[in-house]
Amino acid sequence: MEGLKSVADTRKLSNGVEIPCVGYGTWKTPDGEETVRAVVSALQCGYRHIDTAQLYGNEESVGRGIRESGVSRQDIFVTTKLKNTEQGYDSTLKAFEGSLKRLGLEYLDLYLIHWPIPGMYKENWRQVSRDTWKAMERLYEEKLIRAIGLSNFLPHHIENIETSANVQPTVDQLEIHPTFTQKETVRYCQDKGILVEAWSPLGHGSVLENETLKVIGAAHRKSVAQVALRWEFQQGIVPISKSLNPDRMKQNSEIFDFQLTEQEMKAITDLGEEGRTGPDPDNISF
């Protein structure tokens, strides 16, 4: 983390590709002008890492926002994710082509399998995941994607991919926030050189009234949101923050001028594992 002073500063993935240390997310931002404006505003605030997904239904607007921002494409790190119903070798290749077309891009910086799918593909899920990964490896080898990775994959899902992988996952994007730390999965990924990203880094707002975070924030003259994002950042996690308000976007980017103590980090981590806001990766069926 030494030397990282802004959301545009980068970490290195295991394949050498540089990824900005804080991302801007677009989940639940509807397709249309709202998403275009949000992406333009985020890039004007200094973000250089834009995260979307086929499932979000807003890839076209994200692409428009990137083009209308005036920021050079090579300076922007763009992630999208494969929809669950499109998993499998041939369908992954087709889905990727659709995402690239909607985004209006010639290549992607990062492509993720959005979820493991035991709940959807039942006893066949292991083979479907491996076939999907083979298609992503092909796209990576054809240089249409700079890095490939996973989202919401727990250790047993990752191990399944690795049984036949030629290219190891570079990223696992997980729901992580102060009341759902997923510390065991984070440790597992980091031990394997897989960069962890945090979606819903504020627990969909559920952590904003937490008294522990309020006390720590007051000590540093920072908001609860800034404390939560800094807690993730200090673990080596890349938080994917989201706001439609440019002032809040800017505030969420201002996490580089303070440091949480070891005691504060532990106090936040000790808030626990009971605050999941999204689906269970072993049971999701959409």
PDB file of N, CA and C in Angstrom, residues 147-240:
ATOM      1  N   ALA A 147      -7.065  -9.499 -18.137  1.00  0.00           N
ATOM      2  CA  ALA A 147      -7.022 -10.355 -16.946  1.00  0.00           C
ATOM      3  C   ALA A 147      -8.379 -11.018 -16.781  1.00  0.00           C
ATOM      4  N   ILE A 148      -8.367 -12.237 -16.230  1.00  0.00           N
ATOM      5  CA  ILE A 148      -9.610 -12.960 -15.994  1.00  0.00           C
ATOM      6  C   ILE A 148      -9.687 -13.357 -14.525  1.00  0.00           C
ATOM      7  N   GLY A 149     -10.926 -13.422 -14.025  1.00  0.00           N
ATOM      8  CA  GLY A 149     -11.081 -13.724 -12.611  1.00  0.00           C
ATOM      9  C   GLY A 149     -12.481 -14.188 -12.277  1.00  0.00           C
ATOM     10  N   LEU A 150     -12.800 -14.120 -10.992  1.00  0.00           N
ATOM     11  CA  LEU A 150     -14.004 -14.694 -10.430  1.00  0.00           C
ATOM     12  C   LEU A 150     -14.722 -13.664  -9.573  1.00  0.00           C
ATOM     13  N   SER A 151     -15.972 -13.960  -9.271  1.00  0.00           N
ATOM     14  CA  SER A 151     -16.748 -13.111  -8.378  1.00  0.00           C
ATOM     15  C   SER A 151     -17.627 -14.014  -7.525  1.00  0.00           C
ATOM     16  N   ASN A 152     -17.577 -13.806  -6.217  1.00  0.00           N
ATOM     17  CA  ASN A 152     -18.394 -14.573  -5.276  1.00  0.00           C
ATOM     18  C   ASN A 152     -17.980 -16.034  -5.158  1.00  0.00           C
ATOM     19  N   PHE A 153     -16.762 -16.367  -5.533  1.00  0.00           N
ATOM     20  CA  PHE A 153     -16.276 -17.735  -5.448  1.00  0.00           C
ATOM     21  C   PHE A 153     -15.642 -17.977  -4.089  1.00  0.00           C
ATOM     22  N   LEU A 154     -16.083 -19.020  -3.410  1.00  0.00           N
ATOM     23  CA  LEU A 154     -15.513 -19.455  -2.146  1.00  0.00           C
ATOM     24  C   LEU A 154     -14.400 -20.467  -2.429  1.00  0.00           C
ATOM     25  N   PRO A 155     -13.590 -20.819  -1.440  1.00  0.00           N
ATOM     26  CA  PRO A 155     -12.442 -21.695  -1.720  1.00  0.00           C
ATOM     27  C   PRO A 155     -12.771 -22.968  -2.488  1.00  0.00           C
ATOM     28  N   HIS A 156     -13.870 -23.648  -2.156  1.00  0.00           N
ATOM     29  CA  HIS A 156     -14.159 -24.897  -2.873  1.00  0.00           C
ATOM     30  C   HIS A 156     -14.562 -24.641  -4.321  1.00  0.00           C
ATOM     31  N   HIS A 157     -15.122 -23.481  -4.616  1.00  0.00           N
ATOM     32  CA  HIS A 157     -15.427 -23.134  -6.008  1.00  0.00           C
ATOM     33  C   HIS A 157     -14.138 -22.828  -6.775  1.00  0.00           C
ATOM     34  N   ILE A 158     -13.204 -22.153  -6.111  1.00  0.00           N
ATOM     35  CA  ILE A 158     -11.928 -21.823  -6.742  1.00  0.00           C
ATOM     36  C   ILE A 158     -11.123 -23.087  -7.015  1.00  0.00           C
ATOM     37  N   GLU A 159     -11.092 -23.983  -6.056  1.00  0.00           N
ATOM     38  CA  GLU A 159     -10.350 -25.233  -6.230  1.00  0.00           C
ATOM     39  C   GLU A 159     -10.880 -26.032  -7.414  1.00  0.00           C
ATOM     40  N   ASN A 160     -12.175 -25.989  -7.631  1.00  0.00           N
ATOM     41  CA  ASN A 160     -12.748 -26.676  -8.791  1.00  0.00           C
ATOM     42  C   ASN A 160     -12.219 -26.101 -10.103  1.00  0.00           C
ATOM     43  N   ILE A 161     -12.166 -24.772 -10.192  1.00  0.00           N
ATOM     44  CA  ILE A 161     -11.620 -24.119 -11.390  1.00  0.00           C
ATOM     45  C   ILE A 161     -10.167 -24.537 -11.603  1.00  0.00           C
ATOM     46  N   GLU A 162      -9.409 -24.557 -10.528  1.00  0.00           N
ATOM     47  CA  GLU A 162      -7.965 -24.779 -10.639  1.00  0.00           C
ATOM     48  C   GLU A 162      -7.598 -26.203 -11.027  1.00  0.00           C
ATOM     49  N   THR A 163      -8.536 -27.147 -10.906  1.00  0.00           N
ATOM     50  CA  THR A 163      -8.212 -28.537 -11.256  1.00  0.00           C
ATOM     51  C   THR A 163      -7.833 -28.690 -12.725  1.00  0.00           C
ATOM     52  N   SER A 164      -8.357 -27.807 -13.582  1.00  0.00           N
ATOM     53  CA  SER A 164      -8.048 -27.926 -15.019  1.00  0.00           C
ATOM     54  C   SER A 164      -7.587 -26.613 -15.634  1.00  0.00           C
ATOM     55  N   ALA A 165      -7.278 -25.622 -14.810  1.00  0.00           N
ATOM     56  CA  ALA A 165      -6.930 -24.291 -15.336  1.00  0.00           C
ATOM     57  C   ALA A 165      -5.508 -24.254 -15.875  1.00  0.00           C
ATOM     58  N   ASN A 166      -5.334 -23.566 -16.986  1.00  0.00           N
ATOM     59  CA  ASN A 166      -4.008 -23.223 -17.496  1.00  0.00           C
ATOM     60  C   ASN A 166      -3.608 -21.812 -17.083  1.00  0.00           C
ATOM     61  N   VAL A 167      -4.605 -20.974 -16.826  1.00  0.00           N
ATOM     62  CA  VAL A 167      -4.399 -19.605 -16.367  1.00  0.00           C
ATOM     63  C   VAL A 167      -5.083 -19.490 -15.010  1.00  0.00           C
ATOM     64  N   GLN A 168      -4.360 -19.047 -14.015  1.00  0.00           N
ATOM     65  CA  GLN A 168      -4.927 -18.933 -12.684  1.00  0.00           C
ATOM     66  C   GLN A 168      -5.756 -17.653 -12.541  1.00  0.00           C
ATOM     67  N   PRO A 169      -6.836 -17.690 -11.766  1.00  0.00           N
ATOM     68  CA  PRO A 169      -7.626 -16.476 -11.531  1.00  0.00           C
ATOM     69  C   PRO A 169      -6.764 -15.376 -10.902  1.00  0.00           C
ATOM     70  N   THR A 170      -6.964 -14.159 -11.369  1.00  0.00           N
ATOM     71  CA  THR A 170      -6.216 -13.027 -10.818  1.00  0.00           C
ATOM     72  C   THR A 170      -6.996 -12.279  -9.742  1.00  0.00           C
ATOM     73  N   VAL A 171      -8.334 -12.406  -9.748  1.00  0.00           N
ATOM     74  CA  VAL A 171      -9.207 -11.606  -8.890  1.00  0.00           C
ATOM     75  C   VAL A 171     -10.350 -12.475  -8.381  1.00  0.00           C
ATOM     76  N   ASP A 172     -10.792 -12.210  -7.151  1.00  0.00           N
ATOM     77  CA  ASP A 172     -12.083 -12.715  -6.674  1.00  0.00           C
ATOM     78  C   ASP A 172     -12.806 -11.538  -6.031  1.00  0.00           C
ATOM     79  N   GLN A 173     -13.941 -11.169  -6.602  1.00  0.00           N
ATOM     80  CA  GLN A 173     -14.738 -10.053  -6.085  1.00  0.00           C
ATOM     81  C   GLN A 173     -15.816 -10.617  -5.159  1.00  0.00           C
ATOM     82  N   LEU A 174     -15.802 -10.189  -3.904  1.00  0.00           N
ATOM     83  CA  LEU A 174     -16.657 -10.751  -2.867  1.00  0.00           C
ATOM     84  C   LEU A 174     -17.448  -9.669  -2.155  1.00  0.00           C
ATOM     85  N   GLU A 175     -18.589 -10.052  -1.585  1.00  0.00           N
ATOM     86  CA  GLU A 175     -19.268  -9.132  -0.668  1.00  0.00           C
ATOM     87  C   GLU A 175     -18.436  -9.046   0.607  1.00  0.00           C
ATOM     88  N   ILE A 176     -17.897  -7.867   0.869  1.00  0.00           N
ATOM     89  CA  ILE A 176     -17.080  -7.650   2.065  1.00  0.00           C
ATOM     90  C   ILE A 176     -17.392  -6.265   2.628  1.00  0.00           C
ATOM     91  N   HIS A 177     -17.698  -6.234   3.922  1.00  0.00           N
ATOM     92  CA  HIS A 177     -17.883  -4.970   4.618  1.00  0.00           C
ATOM     93  C   HIS A 177     -17.700  -5.245   6.112  1.00  0.00           C
ATOM     94  N   PRO A 178     -17.731  -4.238   6.959  1.00  0.00           N
ATOM     95  CA  PRO A 178     -17.368  -4.449   8.364  1.00  0.00           C
ATOM     96  C   PRO A 178     -18.220  -5.455   9.128  1.00  0.00           C
ATOM     97  N   THR A 179     -19.429  -5.766   8.661  1.00  0.00           N
ATOM     98  CA  THR A 179     -20.220  -6.782   9.368  1.00  0.00           C
ATOM     99  C   THR A 179     -20.336  -8.080   8.562  1.00  0.00           C
ATOM    100  N   PHE A 180     -19.553  -8.194   7.506  1.00  0.00           N
ATOM    101  CA  PHE A 180     -19.454  -9.450   6.748  1.00  0.00           C
ATOM    102  C   PHE A 180     -18.043  -9.506   6.163  1.00  0.00           C
ATOM    103  N   THR A 181     -17.096  -9.879   6.998  1.00  0.00           N
ATOM    104  CA  THR A 181     -15.681  -9.699   6.658  1.00  0.00           C
ATOM    105  C   THR A 181     -15.134 -10.765   5.718  1.00  0.00           C
ATOM    106  N   GLN A 182     -15.737 -11.958   5.708  1.00  0.00           N
ATOM    107  CA  GLN A 182     -15.252 -13.080   4.896  1.00  0.00           C
ATOM    108  C   GLN A 182     -13.741 -13.278   5.048  1.00  0.00           C
ATOM    109  N   LYS A 183     -13.254 -13.126   6.259  1.00  0.00           N
ATOM    110  CA  LYS A 183     -11.807 -13.102   6.460  1.00  0.00           C
ATOM    111  C   LYS A 183     -11.129 -14.402   6.070  1.00  0.00           C
ATOM    112  N   GLU A 184     -11.810 -15.537   6.216  1.00  0.00           N
ATOM    113  CA  GLU A 184     -11.184 -16.812   5.846  1.00  0.00           C
ATOM    114  C   GLU A 184     -11.004 -16.905   4.333  1.00  0.00           C
ATOM    115  N   THR A 185     -12.016 -16.503   3.580  1.00  0.00           N
ATOM    116  CA  THR A 185     -11.897 -16.522   2.116  1.00  0.00           C
ATOM    117  C   THR A 185     -10.889 -15.485   1.643  1.00  0.00           C
ATOM    118  N   VAL A 186     -10.865 -14.320   2.286  1.00  0.00           N
ATOM    119  CA  VAL A 186      -9.861 -13.299   1.941  1.00  0.00           C
ATOM    120  C   VAL A 186      -8.459 -13.852   2.150  1.00  0.00           C
ATOM    121  N   ARG A 187      -8.228 -14.484   3.285  1.00  0.00           N
ATOM    122  CA  ARG A 187      -6.905 -15.056   3.569  1.00  0.00           C
ATOM    123  C   ARG A 187      -6.542 -16.138   2.545  1.00  0.00           C
ATOM    124  N   TYR A 188      -7.501 -16.985   2.221  1.00  0.00           N
ATOM    125  CA  TYR A 188      -7.274 -18.045   1.235  1.00  0.00           C
ATOM    126  C   TYR A 188      -6.840 -17.446  -0.106  1.00  0.00           C
ATOM    127  N   CYS A 189      -7.572 -16.437  -0.574  1.00  0.00           N
ATOM    128  CA  CYS A 189      -7.247 -15.815  -1.866  1.00  0.00           C
ATOM    129  C   CYS A 189      -5.880 -15.143  -1.820  1.00  0.00           C
ATOM    130  N   GLN A 190      -5.632 -14.372  -0.780  1.00  0.00           N
ATOM    131  CA  GLN A 190      -4.369 -13.645  -0.707  1.00  0.00           C
ATOM    132  C   GLN A 190      -3.187 -14.593  -0.604  1.00  0.00           C
ATOM    133  N   ASP A 191      -3.354 -15.730   0.074  1.00  0.00           N
ATOM    134  CA  ASP A 191      -2.278 -16.723   0.132  1.00  0.00           C
ATOM    135  C   ASP A 191      -1.965 -17.301  -1.242  1.00  0.00           C
ATOM    136  N   LYS A 192      -2.958 -17.311  -2.128  1.00  0.00           N
ATOM    137  CA  LYS A 192      -2.773 -17.851  -3.475  1.00  0.00           C
ATOM    138  C   LYS A 192      -2.418 -16.771  -4.500  1.00  0.00           C
ATOM    139  N   GLY A 193      -2.265 -15.533  -4.054  1.00  0.00           N
ATOM    140  CA  GLY A 193      -1.937 -14.448  -4.975  1.00  0.00           C
ATOM    141  C   GLY A 193      -3.125 -13.938  -5.770  1.00  0.00           C
ATOM    142  N   ILE A 194      -4.344 -14.210  -5.294  1.00  0.00           N
ATOM    143  CA  ILE A 194      -5.563 -13.723  -5.945  1.00  0.00           C
ATOM    144  C   ILE A 194      -5.970 -12.411  -5.269  1.00  0.00           C
ATOM    145  N   LEU A 195      -6.037 -11.332  -6.034  1.00  0.00           N
ATOM    146  CA  LEU A 195      -6.444 -10.042  -5.481  1.00  0.00           C
ATOM    147  C   LEU A 195      -7.921 -10.080  -5.113  1.00  0.00           C
ATOM    148  N   VAL A 196      -8.258  -9.597  -3.940  1.00  0.00           N
ATOM    149  CA  VAL A 196      -9.651  -9.551  -3.489  1.00  0.00           C
ATOM    150  C   VAL A 196     -10.216  -8.157  -3.726  1.00  0.00           C
ATOM    151  N   GLU A 197     -11.391  -8.115  -4.338  1.00  0.00           N
ATOM    152  CA  GLU A 197     -12.170  -6.886  -4.463  1.00  0.00           C
ATOM    153  C   GLU A 197     -13.396  -7.004  -3.563  1.00  0.00           C
ATOM    154  N   ALA A 198     -13.899  -5.866  -3.096  1.00  0.00           N
ATOM    155  CA  ALA A 198     -15.074  -5.852  -2.222  1.00  0.00           C
ATOM    156  C   ALA A 198     -16.237  -5.160  -2.918  1.00  0.00           C
ATOM    157  N   TRP A 199     -17.293  -5.941  -3.216  1.00  0.00           N
ATOM    158  CA  TRP A 199     -18.535  -5.290  -3.628  1.00  0.00           C
ATOM    159  C   TRP A 199     -19.390  -5.045  -2.388  1.00  0.00           C
ATOM    160  N   SER A 200     -20.263  -4.061  -2.479  1.00  0.00           N
ATOM    161  CA  SER A 200     -21.043  -3.613  -1.321  1.00  0.00           C
ATOM    162  C   SER A 200     -20.141  -3.334  -0.125  1.00  0.00           C
ATOM    163  N   PRO A 201     -19.092  -2.522  -0.303  1.00  0.00           N
ATOM    164  CA  PRO A 201     -18.142  -2.292   0.789  1.00  0.00           C
ATOM    165  C   PRO A 201     -18.752  -1.549   1.977  1.00  0.00           C
ATOM    166  N   LEU A 202     -19.964  -1.014   1.803  1.00  0.00           N
ATOM    167  CA  LEU A 202     -20.674  -0.362   2.920  1.00  0.00           C
ATOM    168  C   LEU A 202     -21.910  -1.159   3.326  1.00  0.00           C
ATOM    169  N   GLY A 203     -21.995  -2.406   2.853  1.00  0.00           N
ATOM    170  CA  GLY A 203     -23.138  -3.247   3.223  1.00  0.00           C
ATOM    171  C   GLY A 203     -24.465  -2.672   2.791  1.00  0.00           C
ATOM    172  N   HIS A 204     -24.501  -2.091   1.560  1.00  0.00           N
ATOM    173  CA  HIS A 204     -25.704  -1.416   1.074  1.00  0.00           C
ATOM    174  C   HIS A 204     -26.188  -0.361   2.066  1.00  0.00           C
ATOM    175  N   GLY A 205     -25.243   0.268   2.751  1.00  0.00           N
ATOM    176  CA  GLY A 205     -25.566   1.320   3.706  1.00  0.00           C
ATOM    177  C   GLY A 205     -25.842   0.827   5.113  1.00  0.00           C
ATOM    178  N   SER A 206     -25.843  -0.505   5.304  1.00  0.00           N
ATOM    179  CA  SER A 206     -26.205  -1.058   6.613  1.00  0.00           C
ATOM    180  C   SER A 206     -25.187  -0.735   7.695  1.00  0.00           C
ATOM    181  N   VAL A 207     -23.956  -0.412   7.313  1.00  0.00           N
ATOM    182  CA  VAL A 207     -22.918  -0.148   8.324  1.00  0.00           C
ATOM    183  C   VAL A 207     -22.858   1.326   8.736  1.00  0.00           C
ATOM    184  N   LEU A 208     -23.609   2.171   8.078  1.00  0.00           N
ATOM    185  CA  LEU A 208     -23.434   3.609   8.275  1.00  0.00           C
ATOM    186  C   LEU A 208     -23.860   4.094   9.654  1.00  0.00           C
ATOM    187  N   GLU A 209     -24.686   3.327  10.347  1.00  0.00           N
ATOM    188  CA  GLU A 209     -25.115   3.708  11.692  1.00  0.00           C
ATOM    189  C   GLU A 209     -24.396   2.909  12.772  1.00  0.00           C
ATOM    190  N   ASN A 210     -23.346   2.192  12.402  1.00  0.00           N
ATOM    191  CA  ASN A 210     -22.625   1.367  13.369  1.00  0.00           C
ATOM    192  C   ASN A 210     -21.852   2.249  14.349  1.00  0.00           C
ATOM    193  N   GLU A 211     -22.046   2.019  15.639  1.00  0.00           N
ATOM    194  CA  GLU A 211     -21.449   2.885  16.653  1.00  0.00           C
ATOM    195  C   GLU A 211     -19.931   2.757  16.703  1.00  0.00           C
ATOM    196  N   THR A 212     -19.413   1.554  16.522  1.00  0.00           N
ATOM    197  CA  THR A 212     -17.957   1.374  16.514  1.00  0.00           C
ATOM    198  C   THR A 212     -17.324   2.196  15.408  1.00  0.00           C
ATOM    199  N   LEU A 213     -17.912   2.151  14.230  1.00  0.00           N
ATOM    200  CA  LEU A 213     -17.377   2.899  13.096  1.00  0.00           C
ATOM    201  C   LEU A 213     -17.525   4.408  13.302  1.00  0.00           C
ATOM    202  N   LYS A 214     -18.609   4.809  13.956  1.00  0.00           N
ATOM    203  CA  LYS A 214     -18.797   6.247  14.240  1.00  0.00           C
ATOM    204  C   LYS A 214     -17.701   6.763  15.168  1.00  0.00           C
ATOM    205  N   VAL A 215     -17.389   5.982  16.192  1.00  0.00           N
ATOM    206  CA  VAL A 215     -16.358   6.403  17.148  1.00  0.00           C
ATOM    207  C   VAL A 215     -15.000   6.504  16.466  1.00  0.00           C
ATOM    208  N   ILE A 216     -14.674   5.497  15.645  1.00  0.00           N
ATOM    209  CA  ILE A 216     -13.391   5.516  14.930  1.00  0.00           C
ATOM    210  C   ILE A 216     -13.355   6.668  13.938  1.00  0.00           C
ATOM    211  N   GLY A 217     -14.459   6.900  13.257  1.00  0.00           N
ATOM    212  CA  GLY A 217     -14.519   8.012  12.314  1.00  0.00           C
ATOM    213  C   GLY A 217     -14.305   9.351  12.996  1.00  0.00           C
ATOM    214  N   ALA A 218     -14.928   9.532  14.158  1.00  0.00           N
ATOM    215  CA  ALA A 218     -14.774  10.798  14.888  1.00  0.00           C
ATOM    216  C   ALA A 218     -13.320  11.029  15.295  1.00  0.00           C
ATOM    217  N   ALA A 219     -12.628   9.951  15.645  1.00  0.00           N
ATOM    218  CA  ALA A 219     -11.224  10.079  16.051  1.00  0.00           C
ATOM    219  C   ALA A 219     -10.344  10.559  14.906  1.00  0.00           C
ATOM    220  N   HIS A 220     -10.738  10.240  13.690  1.00  0.00           N
ATOM    221  CA  HIS A 220      -9.940  10.621  12.514  1.00  0.00           C
ATOM    222  C   HIS A 220     -10.575  11.774  11.728  1.00  0.00           C
ATOM    223  N   ARG A 221     -11.717  12.265  12.225  1.00  0.00           N
ATOM    224  CA  ARG A 221     -12.487  13.287  11.499  1.00  0.00           C
ATOM    225  C   ARG A 221     -12.848  12.799  10.101  1.00  0.00           C
ATOM    226  N   LYS A 222     -13.315  11.584  10.064  1.00  0.00           N
ATOM    227  CA  LYS A 222     -13.719  10.950   8.814  1.00  0.00           C
ATOM    228  C   LYS A 222     -15.117  10.365   8.953  1.00  0.00           C
ATOM    229  N   SER A 223     -15.802  10.185   7.820  1.00  0.00           N
ATOM    230  CA  SER A 223     -17.137   9.592   7.835  1.00  0.00           C
ATOM    231  C   SER A 223     -17.044   8.087   8.065  1.00  0.00           C
ATOM    232  N   VAL A 224     -18.162   7.493   8.450  1.00  0.00           N
ATOM    233  CA  VAL A 224     -18.221   6.035   8.597  1.00  0.00           C
ATOM    234  C   VAL A 224     -17.868   5.359   7.278  1.00  0.00           C
ATOM    235  N   ALA A 225     -18.373   5.885   6.169  1.00  0.00           N
ATOM    236  CA  ALA A 225     -18.066   5.298   4.862  1.00  0.00           C
ATOM    237  C   ALA A 225     -16.563   5.313   4.599  1.00  0.00           C
ATOM    238  N   GLN A 226     -15.909   6.419   4.895  1.00  0.00           N
ATOM    239  CA  GLN A 226     -14.464   6.505   4.679  1.00  0.00           C
ATOM    240  C   GLN A 226     -13.714   5.507   5.567  1.00  0.00           C
ATOM    241  N   VAL A 227     -14.173   5.318   6.791  1.00  0.00           N
ATOM    242  CA  VAL A 227     -13.533   4.350   7.691  1.00  0.00           C
ATOM    243  C   VAL A 227     -13.682   2.939   7.141  1.00  0.00           C
ATOM    244  N   ALA A 228     -14.885   2.587   6.681  1.00  0.00           N
ATOM    245  CA  ALA A 228     -15.110   1.244   6.140  1.00  0.00           C
ATOM    246  C   ALA A 228     -14.243   0.991   4.917  1.00  0.00           C
ATOM    247  N   LEU A 229     -14.181   1.963   4.021  1.00  0.00           N
ATOM    248  CA  LEU A 229     -13.371   1.814   2.806  1.00  0.00           C
ATOM    249  C   LEU A 229     -11.888   1.721   3.152  1.00  0.00           C
ATOM    250  N   ARG A 230     -11.460   2.515   4.135  1.00  0.00           N
ATOM    251  CA  ARG A 230     -10.057   2.465   4.545  1.00  0.00           C
ATOM    252  C   ARG A 230      -9.731   1.114   5.183  1.00  0.00           C
ATOM    253  N   TRP A 231     -10.657   0.555   5.957  1.00  0.00           N
ATOM    254  CA  TRP A 231     -10.463  -0.762   6.576  1.00  0.00           C
ATOM    255  C   TRP A 231     -10.230  -1.824   5.492  1.00  0.00           C
ATOM    256  N   GLU A 232     -10.994  -1.755   4.420  1.00  0.00           N
ATOM    257  CA  GLU A 232     -10.799  -2.695   3.312  1.00  0.00           C
ATOM    258  C   GLU A 232      -9.458  -2.443   2.626  1.00  0.00           C
ATOM    259  N   PHE A 233      -9.196  -1.183   2.342  1.00  0.00           N
ATOM    260  CA  PHE A 233      -7.958  -0.817   1.651  1.00  0.00           C
ATOM    261  C   PHE A 233      -6.729  -1.294   2.421  1.00  0.00           C
ATOM    262  N   GLN A 234      -6.726  -1.134   3.741  1.00  0.00           N
ATOM    263  CA  GLN A 234      -5.556  -1.521   4.533  1.00  0.00           C
ATOM    264  C   GLN A 234      -5.357  -3.039   4.599  1.00  0.00           C
ATOM    265  N   GLN A 235      -6.368  -3.792   4.223  1.00  0.00           N
ATOM    266  CA  GLN A 235      -6.214  -5.246   4.126  1.00  0.00           C
ATOM    267  C   GLN A 235      -5.669  -5.682   2.769  1.00  0.00           C
ATOM    268  N   GLY A 236      -5.434  -4.718   1.880  1.00  0.00           N
ATOM    269  CA  GLY A 236      -5.015  -5.067   0.529  1.00  0.00           C
ATOM    270  C   GLY A 236      -6.174  -5.403  -0.383  1.00  0.00           C
ATOM    271  N   ILE A 237      -7.383  -5.066   0.055  1.00  0.00           N
ATOM    272  CA  ILE A 237      -8.601  -5.302  -0.726  1.00  0.00           C
ATOM    273  C   ILE A 237      -8.910  -4.063  -1.566  1.00  0.00           C
ATOM    274  N   VAL A 238      -9.422  -4.277  -2.779  1.00  0.00           N
ATOM    275  CA  VAL A 238      -9.842  -3.177  -3.652  1.00  0.00           C
ATOM    276  C   VAL A 238     -11.344  -2.973  -3.474  1.00  0.00           C
ATOM    277  N   PRO A 239     -11.767  -1.903  -2.785  1.00  0.00           N
ATOM    278  CA  PRO A 239     -13.206  -1.664  -2.619  1.00  0.00           C
ATOM    279  C   PRO A 239     -13.824  -1.109  -3.896  1.00  0.00           C
ATOM    280  N   ILE A 240     -15.022  -1.584  -4.199  1.00  0.00           N
ATOM    281  CA  ILE A 240     -15.782  -1.078  -5.347  1.00  0.00           C
ATOM    282  C   ILE A 240     -16.913  -0.236  -4.782  1.00  0.00           C
TER     283      ILE A 240
END
